[in-house]
Each structure stands twice: as C-alpha cells, then as structure tokens.
Amino acid sequence: MKFNLELKSRLVRIPSGLWIGVIMNIGRSLVFLATFSVSLASAAGLAQAETSDWMSGKVVFKYADKLGSNGMIVTKMECKDSGERGLGVESALVRLHYKPNSQNIDWRIDGWNNLEENKKYWKSRGFELASYTVFRRAASGLRLFCTVFNEK
C-alpha cells in the first residue's frame, strides 16, 4: 500500500513501511524523554524520603554511618521504649527517616534524657538541632529525646 503526497505540483510516493518507522522512532523518543526526566528528578534530590525498620539502639549508629557513606542524610529519628533500662539511645528501639544528601550536609544522630544539655554539647562542636522526637519510658517515666543535628 502506498500513500500519495503532493508537494509543489509533484507526485511523491511514500512507502507505508516508512510511516511505521517514523512512528516507531517518535515512540522511542518519547519513552527516552520520560525516563530521562525521572532520572533528572532523582538526581536533583526530588526522590522521596525513606524509612528504616525498627532496630535496636545498639546498632543504629552503625546503620546511620552506612547511610551517610551512601550519600544519605537522616532527617528524623524516632524512638520508642524497648523495655531496657538506660539513659541513651542504646536502650531504645529506633527508626530512621532519610533521603539523598544532595547538599552534602554533615549530620549526627544522638539521644539523651536532657535535650538542652544535648543541644549545648553539639553546638560546641559546630552543629545545630535539625529535628527531635521524644518518648517516655513506661517503667520509669523518664523522657528520652532522639535527635538529629546538622552542621552549621
């Protein structure tokens, strides 16, 4: 089957196979553009934040170090009572919220029963409080603050 197209008083015959090839190339280009746009959005730090599973506070610092070495930044640290006794994060259950660290911000996680003391400690090292959560231990009633600090 052939299509006729009149250009400047000349009759041009375009084979039907050529049209299929043109349409296929346009389709491939659109797929490439869509994939490229998604890649750019991810590279620009628009990727959605992720959340870890609950873990022991004894392993959370090692886990956070791995996140940092993989180009991530912890944005929130959630803690809950594990039933263990202690004043620090090591005796809690912890879950981290994190995302790509596109601005290369230096950060630290910590936790203690006195938020102001904790803020003062990290301020002397050049960090400021970025976020915190707090929970109360069921047995003792002690409050524990789980904190994220970013470099100033």
Short mmCIF file of N, CA, C and O in Angstrom, two decimals, residues 1-141:
data_model
loop_
_atom_site.label_atom_id
_atom_site.label_comp_id
_atom_site.label_asym_id
_atom_site.label_seq_id
_atom_site.Cartn_x
_atom_site.Cartn_y
_atom_site.Cartn_z
N MET A 1 0.84 -1.17 0.00
CA MET A 1 0.00 0.00 0.00
C MET A 1 0.89 1.24 0.00
O MET A 1 1.84 1.32 0.75
N LYS A 2 0.56 2.21 -0.82
CA LYS A 2 1.35 3.43 -0.93
C LYS A 2 0.43 4.63 -0.76
O LYS A 2 -0.72 4.60 -1.14
N PHE A 3 0.99 5.69 -0.15
CA PHE A 3 0.25 6.93 0.04
C PHE A 3 0.80 7.97 -0.94
O PHE A 3 2.00 8.00 -1.21
N ASN A 4 -0.06 8.80 -1.40
CA ASN A 4 0.37 9.86 -2.31
C ASN A 4 0.35 11.19 -1.56
O ASN A 4 -0.58 11.50 -0.84
N LEU A 5 1.41 11.96 -1.77
CA LEU A 5 1.52 13.28 -1.15
C LEU A 5 1.96 14.25 -2.22
O LEU A 5 2.95 14.02 -2.91
N GLU A 6 1.22 15.30 -2.39
CA GLU A 6 1.53 16.25 -3.45
C GLU A 6 2.34 17.40 -2.88
O GLU A 6 1.91 18.08 -1.95
N LEU A 7 3.53 17.59 -3.37
CA LEU A 7 4.40 18.67 -2.97
C LEU A 7 4.84 19.44 -4.21
O LEU A 7 5.41 18.87 -5.13
N LYS A 8 4.58 20.72 -4.24
CA LYS A 8 4.99 21.59 -5.36
C LYS A 8 4.65 20.98 -6.71
O LYS A 8 5.50 20.82 -7.58
N SER A 9 3.47 20.55 -6.86
CA SER A 9 2.97 20.01 -8.12
C SER A 9 3.63 18.71 -8.53
O SER A 9 3.54 18.29 -9.65
N ARG A 10 4.34 18.11 -7.63
CA ARG A 10 4.96 16.82 -7.96
C ARG A 10 4.27 15.75 -7.14
O ARG A 10 3.94 15.95 -5.99
N LEU A 11 4.15 14.62 -7.70
CA LEU A 11 3.55 13.49 -7.02
C LEU A 11 4.66 12.67 -6.40
O LEU A 11 5.58 12.22 -7.09
N VAL A 12 4.62 12.53 -5.07
CA VAL A 12 5.65 11.80 -4.36
C VAL A 12 5.00 10.58 -3.75
O VAL A 12 3.96 10.67 -3.09
N ARG A 13 5.59 9.47 -3.92
CA ARG A 13 5.07 8.24 -3.35
C ARG A 13 5.88 7.88 -2.10
O ARG A 13 7.09 7.79 -2.17
N ILE A 14 5.16 7.70 -0.97
CA ILE A 14 5.82 7.35 0.29
C ILE A 14 5.39 5.93 0.65
O ILE A 14 4.21 5.67 0.86
N PRO A 15 6.35 5.03 0.75
CA PRO A 15 6.00 3.65 1.10
C PRO A 15 5.42 3.58 2.52
O PRO A 15 5.82 4.32 3.41
N SER A 16 4.46 2.69 2.73
CA SER A 16 3.81 2.57 4.04
C SER A 16 4.79 2.12 5.12
O SER A 16 4.64 2.48 6.28
N GLY A 17 5.80 1.38 4.79
CA GLY A 17 6.80 0.95 5.76
C GLY A 17 7.58 2.11 6.36
O GLY A 17 7.99 2.08 7.51
N LEU A 18 7.75 3.18 5.59
CA LEU A 18 8.44 4.37 6.07
C LEU A 18 7.65 5.04 7.19
O LEU A 18 8.21 5.49 8.18
N TRP A 19 6.35 5.11 7.05
CA TRP A 19 5.49 5.71 8.08
C TRP A 19 5.59 4.94 9.40
O TRP A 19 5.66 5.53 10.47
N ILE A 20 5.63 3.65 9.32
CA ILE A 20 5.75 2.83 10.52
C ILE A 20 7.07 3.11 11.23
O ILE A 20 7.14 3.26 12.44
N GLY A 21 8.14 3.25 10.45
CA GLY A 21 9.45 3.55 11.02
C GLY A 21 9.47 4.91 11.71
O GLY A 21 10.03 5.07 12.80
N VAL A 22 8.83 5.91 11.09
CA VAL A 22 8.78 7.25 11.68
C VAL A 22 8.01 7.22 12.99
O VAL A 22 8.43 7.78 14.00
N ILE A 23 6.88 6.54 12.99
CA ILE A 23 6.06 6.43 14.21
C ILE A 23 6.82 5.70 15.31
O ILE A 23 6.78 6.11 16.48
N MET A 24 7.54 4.66 14.97
CA MET A 24 8.34 3.92 15.97
C MET A 24 9.43 4.81 16.57
O MET A 24 9.67 4.79 17.77
N ASN A 25 10.09 5.60 15.75
CA ASN A 25 11.14 6.49 16.24
C ASN A 25 10.57 7.55 17.18
O ASN A 25 11.18 7.88 18.19
N ILE A 26 9.43 8.08 16.85
CA ILE A 26 8.78 9.06 17.73
C ILE A 26 8.44 8.41 19.07
O ILE A 26 8.68 8.98 20.13
N GLY A 27 7.92 7.21 19.04
CA GLY A 27 7.59 6.48 20.27
C GLY A 27 8.81 6.23 21.13
O GLY A 27 8.78 6.45 22.34
N ARG A 28 9.91 5.81 20.52
CA ARG A 28 11.16 5.59 21.27
C ARG A 28 11.66 6.88 21.90
O ARG A 28 12.13 6.90 23.03
N SER A 29 11.56 7.97 21.16
CA SER A 29 12.00 9.27 21.69
C SER A 29 11.18 9.69 22.90
O SER A 29 11.71 10.20 23.87
N LEU A 30 9.88 9.46 22.85
CA LEU A 30 9.02 9.81 23.98
C LEU A 30 9.34 8.98 25.21
O LEU A 30 9.37 9.49 26.33
N VAL A 31 9.59 7.69 25.02
CA VAL A 31 9.97 6.83 26.14
C VAL A 31 11.30 7.29 26.73
O VAL A 31 11.46 7.38 27.95
N PHE A 32 12.26 7.62 25.89
CA PHE A 32 13.55 8.10 26.37
C PHE A 32 13.38 9.39 27.17
O PHE A 32 13.96 9.54 28.24
N LEU A 33 12.60 10.33 26.68
CA LEU A 33 12.39 11.60 27.38
C LEU A 33 11.74 11.38 28.74
O LEU A 33 12.11 12.03 29.72
N ALA A 34 10.78 10.49 28.83
CA ALA A 34 10.12 10.21 30.11
C ALA A 34 11.11 9.61 31.10
O ALA A 34 11.18 10.03 32.26
N THR A 35 11.91 8.65 30.66
CA THR A 35 12.91 8.02 31.52
C THR A 35 13.97 9.03 31.95
O THR A 35 14.36 9.08 33.11
N PHE A 36 14.41 9.85 31.04
CA PHE A 36 15.41 10.87 31.33
C PHE A 36 14.89 11.87 32.36
O PHE A 36 15.60 12.28 33.27
N SER A 37 13.63 12.27 32.24
CA SER A 37 13.03 13.22 33.19
C SER A 37 12.99 12.64 34.60
O SER A 37 13.29 13.34 35.57
N VAL A 38 12.63 11.38 34.73
CA VAL A 38 12.59 10.73 36.04
C VAL A 38 14.00 10.66 36.63
O VAL A 38 14.21 10.91 37.81
N SER A 39 14.99 10.35 35.81
CA SER A 39 16.37 10.29 36.28
C SER A 39 16.85 11.65 36.77
O SER A 39 17.50 11.75 37.80
N LEU A 40 16.52 12.69 36.05
CA LEU A 40 16.91 14.03 36.47
C LEU A 40 16.25 14.43 37.78
O LEU A 40 16.87 15.04 38.64
N ALA A 41 14.98 14.08 37.93
CA ALA A 41 14.27 14.40 39.18
C ALA A 41 14.93 13.70 40.36
O ALA A 41 15.11 14.29 41.42
N SER A 42 15.33 12.46 40.19
CA SER A 42 16.01 11.73 41.26
C SER A 42 17.37 12.34 41.57
O SER A 42 17.74 12.50 42.73
N ALA A 43 18.10 12.70 40.54
CA ALA A 43 19.43 13.27 40.74
C ALA A 43 19.35 14.64 41.40
O ALA A 43 20.26 15.06 42.11
N ALA A 44 18.25 15.33 41.21
CA ALA A 44 18.09 16.66 41.80
C ALA A 44 17.65 16.60 43.25
O ALA A 44 17.38 17.62 43.87
N GLY A 45 17.56 15.42 43.81
CA GLY A 45 17.17 15.29 45.20
C GLY A 45 15.67 15.29 45.42
O GLY A 45 15.20 15.47 46.53
N LEU A 46 14.91 15.08 44.37
CA LEU A 46 13.46 15.07 44.50
C LEU A 46 12.94 13.68 44.84
O LEU A 46 11.74 13.49 44.92
N ALA A 47 13.85 12.75 45.02
CA ALA A 47 13.44 11.40 45.37
C ALA A 47 12.77 11.41 46.74
O ALA A 47 13.10 12.19 47.61
N GLN A 48 11.84 10.53 46.89
CA GLN A 48 11.07 10.50 48.13
C GLN A 48 11.90 9.96 49.29
O GLN A 48 12.77 9.12 49.11
N ALA A 49 11.61 10.47 50.47
CA ALA A 49 12.31 10.02 51.68
C ALA A 49 11.95 8.57 51.97
O ALA A 49 10.90 8.09 51.59
N GLU A 50 12.85 7.90 52.66
CA GLU A 50 12.64 6.50 53.03
C GLU A 50 12.70 6.37 54.54
O GLU A 50 13.20 7.24 55.24
N THR A 51 12.19 5.25 55.03
CA THR A 51 12.18 4.98 56.46
C THR A 51 12.71 3.58 56.71
O THR A 51 12.32 2.63 56.03
N SER A 52 13.59 3.45 57.70
CA SER A 52 14.15 2.14 58.05
C SER A 52 13.13 1.35 58.87
O SER A 52 12.13 1.89 59.33
N ASP A 53 13.44 0.10 59.09
CA ASP A 53 12.66 -0.71 60.02
C ASP A 53 13.08 -0.33 61.44
O ASP A 53 14.13 0.27 61.65
N TRP A 54 12.27 -0.73 62.42
CA TRP A 54 12.66 -0.53 63.82
C TRP A 54 13.87 -1.40 64.11
O TRP A 54 13.94 -2.56 63.67
N MET A 55 14.84 -0.85 64.83
CA MET A 55 16.05 -1.60 65.16
C MET A 55 16.49 -1.26 66.58
O MET A 55 16.04 -0.25 67.15
N SER A 56 17.36 -2.06 67.11
CA SER A 56 17.92 -1.80 68.43
C SER A 56 18.78 -0.54 68.39
O SER A 56 19.51 -0.31 67.42
N GLY A 57 18.70 0.25 69.45
CA GLY A 57 19.55 1.43 69.54
C GLY A 57 21.03 1.09 69.57
O GLY A 57 21.87 1.95 69.31
N LYS A 58 21.34 -0.17 69.86
CA LYS A 58 22.74 -0.60 69.90
C LYS A 58 23.36 -0.65 68.50
O LYS A 58 24.57 -0.56 68.37
N VAL A 59 22.54 -0.79 67.47
CA VAL A 59 23.07 -0.89 66.11
C VAL A 59 22.76 0.34 65.25
O VAL A 59 23.23 0.44 64.13
N VAL A 60 21.98 1.27 65.78
CA VAL A 60 21.52 2.39 64.96
C VAL A 60 22.66 3.29 64.50
O VAL A 60 22.63 3.81 63.38
N PHE A 61 23.69 3.47 65.31
CA PHE A 61 24.79 4.35 64.91
C PHE A 61 25.58 3.76 63.74
O PHE A 61 25.97 4.47 62.82
N LYS A 62 25.78 2.46 63.76
CA LYS A 62 26.46 1.79 62.66
C LYS A 62 25.62 1.88 61.38
O LYS A 62 26.13 2.13 60.29
N TYR A 63 24.31 1.70 61.52
CA TYR A 63 23.39 1.80 60.39
C TYR A 63 23.41 3.22 59.82
O TYR A 63 23.46 3.42 58.61
N ALA A 64 23.39 4.22 60.70
CA ALA A 64 23.42 5.62 60.27
C ALA A 64 24.73 5.94 59.53
O ALA A 64 24.72 6.68 58.54
N ASP A 65 25.84 5.38 60.00
CA ASP A 65 27.12 5.58 59.31
C ASP A 65 27.07 5.04 57.89
O ASP A 65 27.59 5.65 56.96
N LYS A 66 26.43 3.88 57.71
CA LYS A 66 26.30 3.30 56.36
C LYS A 66 25.44 4.19 55.48
O LYS A 66 25.74 4.37 54.30
N LEU A 67 24.36 4.75 56.05
CA LEU A 67 23.52 5.66 55.27
C LEU A 67 24.35 6.87 54.81
O LEU A 67 24.28 7.27 53.65
N GLY A 68 25.13 7.44 55.73
CA GLY A 68 25.96 8.59 55.40
C GLY A 68 26.98 8.29 54.32
O GLY A 68 27.19 9.09 53.41
N SER A 69 27.60 7.11 54.40
CA SER A 69 28.61 6.76 53.40
C SER A 69 27.98 6.46 52.04
O SER A 69 28.66 6.49 51.02
N ASN A 70 26.66 6.23 52.02
CA ASN A 70 25.94 6.01 50.77
C ASN A 70 25.25 7.28 50.28
O ASN A 70 24.34 7.22 49.45
N GLY A 71 25.66 8.43 50.83
CA GLY A 71 25.14 9.70 50.33
C GLY A 71 23.76 10.08 50.83
O GLY A 71 23.06 10.85 50.18
N MET A 72 23.36 9.55 51.98
CA MET A 72 22.04 9.86 52.54
C MET A 72 22.19 10.77 53.75
O MET A 72 23.26 10.86 54.35
N ILE A 73 21.09 11.43 54.12
CA ILE A 73 21.04 12.25 55.32
C ILE A 73 19.82 11.83 56.14
O ILE A 73 18.74 11.64 55.60
N VAL A 74 20.03 11.65 57.43
CA VAL A 74 18.92 11.31 58.33
C VAL A 74 18.18 12.61 58.64
O VAL A 74 18.78 13.60 59.04
N THR A 75 16.88 12.60 58.44
CA THR A 75 16.06 13.80 58.66
C THR A 75 15.24 13.71 59.95
O THR A 75 14.85 14.73 60.50
N LYS A 76 15.01 12.48 60.40
CA LYS A 76 14.22 12.29 61.63
C LYS A 76 14.60 10.95 62.24
O LYS A 76 14.82 9.98 61.54
N MET A 77 14.66 10.95 63.56
CA MET A 77 14.99 9.74 64.31
C MET A 77 13.86 9.49 65.30
O MET A 77 13.64 10.30 66.20
N GLU A 78 13.13 8.41 65.10
CA GLU A 78 12.03 8.06 66.00
C GLU A 78 12.51 7.00 66.99
O GLU A 78 13.24 6.09 66.61
N CYS A 79 12.10 7.13 68.23
CA CYS A 79 12.47 6.15 69.25
C CYS A 79 11.22 5.72 70.01
O CYS A 79 10.26 6.47 70.12
N LYS A 80 11.27 4.49 70.52
CA LYS A 80 10.21 4.02 71.40
C LYS A 80 10.80 3.08 72.43
O LYS A 80 11.92 2.58 72.28
N ASP A 81 10.05 2.84 73.47
CA ASP A 81 10.51 2.05 74.61
C ASP A 81 10.77 0.61 74.20
O ASP A 81 9.94 -0.03 73.56
N SER A 82 11.92 0.10 74.58
CA SER A 82 12.27 -1.30 74.32
C SER A 82 12.09 -2.16 75.57
O SER A 82 12.21 -3.37 75.50
N GLY A 83 11.86 -1.50 76.71
CA GLY A 83 11.76 -2.23 77.97
C GLY A 83 13.08 -2.30 78.71
O GLY A 83 13.13 -2.69 79.88
N GLU A 84 14.18 -1.95 78.05
CA GLU A 84 15.50 -1.95 78.70
C GLU A 84 15.68 -0.68 79.51
O GLU A 84 15.05 0.33 79.26
N ARG A 85 16.59 -0.74 80.48
CA ARG A 85 16.91 0.44 81.28
C ARG A 85 18.12 1.13 80.67
O ARG A 85 19.01 0.49 80.15
N GLY A 86 18.12 2.45 80.75
CA GLY A 86 19.26 3.21 80.25
C GLY A 86 18.87 4.64 79.98
O GLY A 86 17.69 4.97 79.87
N LEU A 87 19.88 5.49 79.87
CA LEU A 87 19.63 6.91 79.63
C LEU A 87 19.80 7.29 78.16
O LEU A 87 19.37 8.36 77.75
N GLY A 88 20.44 6.45 77.38
CA GLY A 88 20.75 6.79 75.98
C GLY A 88 19.93 6.02 74.97
O GLY A 88 19.08 5.18 75.31
N VAL A 89 20.21 6.30 73.73
CA VAL A 89 19.52 5.67 72.59
C VAL A 89 19.78 4.16 72.54
O VAL A 89 18.95 3.40 72.05
N GLU A 90 20.90 3.72 73.07
CA GLU A 90 21.26 2.30 73.00
C GLU A 90 20.20 1.41 73.64
O GLU A 90 20.08 0.24 73.29
N SER A 91 19.41 1.95 74.57
CA SER A 91 18.40 1.13 75.26
C SER A 91 17.00 1.34 74.70
O SER A 91 16.01 0.98 75.32
N ALA A 92 16.89 1.89 73.49
CA ALA A 92 15.59 2.14 72.86
C ALA A 92 15.47 1.37 71.55
O ALA A 92 16.45 0.82 71.05
N LEU A 93 14.28 1.36 71.00
CA LEU A 93 14.07 0.90 69.62
C LEU A 93 14.03 2.15 68.76
O LEU A 93 13.41 3.15 69.12
N VAL A 94 14.70 2.09 67.61
CA VAL A 94 14.88 3.30 66.79
C VAL A 94 14.51 3.02 65.34
O VAL A 94 14.75 1.93 64.82
N ARG A 95 13.94 4.05 64.71
CA ARG A 95 13.64 4.01 63.28
C ARG A 95 14.11 5.33 62.68
O ARG A 95 13.86 6.40 63.24
N LEU A 96 14.82 5.27 61.54
CA LEU A 96 15.38 6.47 60.91
C LEU A 96 14.63 6.82 59.62
O LEU A 96 14.29 5.94 58.84
N HIS A 97 14.40 8.11 59.43
CA HIS A 97 13.87 8.64 58.18
C HIS A 97 15.04 9.30 57.46
O HIS A 97 15.78 10.07 58.09
N TYR A 98 15.21 9.02 56.18
CA TYR A 98 16.37 9.54 55.47
C TYR A 98 16.04 9.81 54.01
O TYR A 98 15.04 9.34 53.49
N LYS A 99 16.91 10.61 53.38
CA LYS A 99 16.75 10.96 51.97
C LYS A 99 18.14 11.24 51.40
O LYS A 99 19.12 11.35 52.14
N PRO A 100 18.25 11.39 50.07
CA PRO A 100 19.55 11.72 49.48
C PRO A 100 20.08 13.05 50.01
O PRO A 100 19.33 14.02 50.15
N ASN A 101 21.36 13.08 50.32
CA ASN A 101 22.00 14.27 50.87
C ASN A 101 22.56 15.11 49.71
O ASN A 101 23.77 15.19 49.51
N SER A 102 21.68 15.74 48.96
CA SER A 102 22.08 16.47 47.75
C SER A 102 22.89 17.72 48.07
O SER A 102 23.62 18.22 47.22
N GLN A 103 22.79 18.25 49.29
CA GLN A 103 23.53 19.46 49.66
C GLN A 103 24.80 19.14 50.45
O GLN A 103 25.48 20.04 50.92
N ASN A 104 25.11 17.86 50.61
CA ASN A 104 26.30 17.41 51.33
C ASN A 104 26.41 18.02 52.73
O ASN A 104 27.46 18.54 53.12
N ILE A 105 25.34 17.96 53.48
CA ILE A 105 25.30 18.48 54.84
C ILE A 105 25.88 17.43 55.78
O ILE A 105 25.50 16.26 55.72
N ASP A 106 26.80 17.85 56.65
CA ASP A 106 27.34 16.95 57.66
C ASP A 106 26.30 16.85 58.78
O ASP A 106 25.71 17.85 59.17
N TRP A 107 26.04 15.66 59.29
CA TRP A 107 24.98 15.45 60.28
C TRP A 107 25.37 14.40 61.30
O TRP A 107 26.27 13.61 61.06
N ARG A 108 24.68 14.41 62.43
CA ARG A 108 24.88 13.42 63.50
C ARG A 108 23.53 13.07 64.11
O ARG A 108 22.63 13.91 64.17
N ILE A 109 23.42 11.84 64.59
CA ILE A 109 22.24 11.45 65.38
C ILE A 109 22.71 11.25 66.82
O ILE A 109 23.87 10.92 67.06
N ASP A 110 21.81 11.46 67.75
CA ASP A 110 22.15 11.29 69.16
C ASP A 110 20.85 11.15 69.94
O ASP A 110 19.76 11.29 69.38
N GLY A 111 20.98 10.89 71.20
CA GLY A 111 19.81 10.81 72.06
C GLY A 111 20.22 10.86 73.51
O GLY A 111 21.27 10.31 73.89
N TRP A 112 19.43 11.57 74.31
CA TRP A 112 19.75 11.69 75.72
C TRP A 112 18.49 12.12 76.44
O TRP A 112 17.51 12.51 75.83
N ASN A 113 18.53 12.07 77.76
CA ASN A 113 17.35 12.42 78.55
C ASN A 113 17.22 13.92 78.81
O ASN A 113 16.22 14.38 79.34
N ASN A 114 18.22 14.71 78.41
CA ASN A 114 18.19 16.15 78.64
C ASN A 114 18.44 16.85 77.29
O ASN A 114 19.59 16.92 76.83
N LEU A 115 17.39 17.38 76.68
CA LEU A 115 17.52 17.98 75.35
C LEU A 115 18.44 19.20 75.36
O LEU A 115 19.29 19.33 74.48
N GLU A 116 18.31 20.06 76.33
CA GLU A 116 19.13 21.27 76.37
C GLU A 116 20.61 20.94 76.54
O GLU A 116 21.47 21.56 75.91
N GLU A 117 20.92 19.96 77.36
CA GLU A 117 22.31 19.53 77.55
C GLU A 117 22.86 18.97 76.24
O GLU A 117 24.01 19.23 75.86
N ASN A 118 22.03 18.20 75.55
CA ASN A 118 22.42 17.60 74.28
C ASN A 118 22.66 18.68 73.22
O ASN A 118 23.65 18.62 72.48
N LYS A 119 21.79 19.67 73.15
CA LYS A 119 21.95 20.77 72.20
C LYS A 119 23.24 21.56 72.48
O LYS A 119 23.97 21.92 71.55
N LYS A 120 23.52 21.80 73.74
CA LYS A 120 24.72 22.55 74.14
C LYS A 120 25.98 21.78 73.72
O LYS A 120 26.94 22.36 73.20
N TYR A 121 25.98 20.47 73.96
CA TYR A 121 27.12 19.62 73.60
C TYR A 121 27.41 19.72 72.10
O TYR A 121 28.55 19.95 71.69
N TRP A 122 26.38 19.56 71.26
CA TRP A 122 26.59 19.56 69.81
C TRP A 122 26.85 20.96 69.27
O TRP A 122 27.55 21.12 68.27
N LYS A 123 26.31 21.99 69.91
CA LYS A 123 26.58 23.36 69.49
C LYS A 123 28.07 23.67 69.63
O LYS A 123 28.67 24.32 68.77
N SER A 124 28.69 23.16 70.70
CA SER A 124 30.13 23.39 70.91
C SER A 124 30.97 22.69 69.84
O SER A 124 32.16 23.00 69.69
N ARG A 125 30.39 21.79 69.10
CA ARG A 125 31.10 21.07 68.02
C ARG A 125 30.68 21.54 66.63
O ARG A 125 31.02 20.92 65.63
N GLY A 126 29.88 22.64 66.60
CA GLY A 126 29.51 23.23 65.31
C GLY A 126 28.24 22.69 64.68
O GLY A 126 28.04 22.84 63.48
N PHE A 127 27.38 22.07 65.47
CA PHE A 127 26.13 21.50 64.94
C PHE A 127 24.93 22.18 65.59
O PHE A 127 25.02 22.66 66.72
N GLU A 128 23.81 22.19 64.85
CA GLU A 128 22.57 22.72 65.40
C GLU A 128 21.47 21.68 65.26
O GLU A 128 21.50 20.83 64.37
N LEU A 129 20.48 21.76 66.14
CA LEU A 129 19.39 20.79 66.14
C LEU A 129 18.56 20.91 64.87
O LEU A 129 18.10 21.99 64.52
N ALA A 130 18.38 19.80 64.16
CA ALA A 130 17.57 19.77 62.94
C ALA A 130 16.19 19.21 63.23
O ALA A 130 15.20 19.69 62.70
N SER A 131 16.12 18.16 64.07
CA SER A 131 14.82 17.59 64.44
C SER A 131 14.99 16.72 65.68
O SER A 131 16.09 16.28 66.01
N TYR A 132 13.87 16.50 66.37
CA TYR A 132 13.91 15.58 67.51
C TYR A 132 12.52 14.99 67.73
O TYR A 132 11.50 15.54 67.32
N THR A 133 12.53 13.83 68.36
CA THR A 133 11.31 13.19 68.85
C THR A 133 11.56 12.83 70.30
O THR A 133 12.71 12.78 70.75
N VAL A 134 10.51 12.59 71.04
CA VAL A 134 10.65 12.26 72.45
C VAL A 134 9.66 11.16 72.80
O VAL A 134 8.57 11.07 72.23
N PHE A 135 10.05 10.29 73.72
CA PHE A 135 9.13 9.29 74.25
C PHE A 135 9.38 9.15 75.74
O PHE A 135 10.41 9.55 76.26
N ARG A 136 8.42 8.61 76.44
CA ARG A 136 8.50 8.41 77.88
C ARG A 136 8.56 6.91 78.16
O ARG A 136 7.74 6.15 77.67
N ARG A 137 9.55 6.52 78.96
CA ARG A 137 9.68 5.10 79.32
C ARG A 137 8.51 4.68 80.20
O ARG A 137 8.14 5.40 81.14
N ALA A 138 7.95 3.52 79.91
CA ALA A 138 6.78 3.04 80.63
C ALA A 138 7.08 2.76 82.11
O ALA A 138 6.30 3.13 82.99
N ALA A 139 8.20 2.11 82.38
CA ALA A 139 8.50 1.69 83.75
C ALA A 139 8.93 2.86 84.65
O ALA A 139 8.44 3.00 85.77
N SER A 140 9.81 3.73 84.14
CA SER A 140 10.38 4.79 84.99
C SER A 140 9.76 6.16 84.77
O SER A 140 9.91 7.06 85.60
N GLY A 141 9.11 6.37 83.65
CA GLY A 141 8.57 7.68 83.33
C GLY A 141 9.61 8.64 82.76
O GLY A 141 9.31 9.79 82.45
#
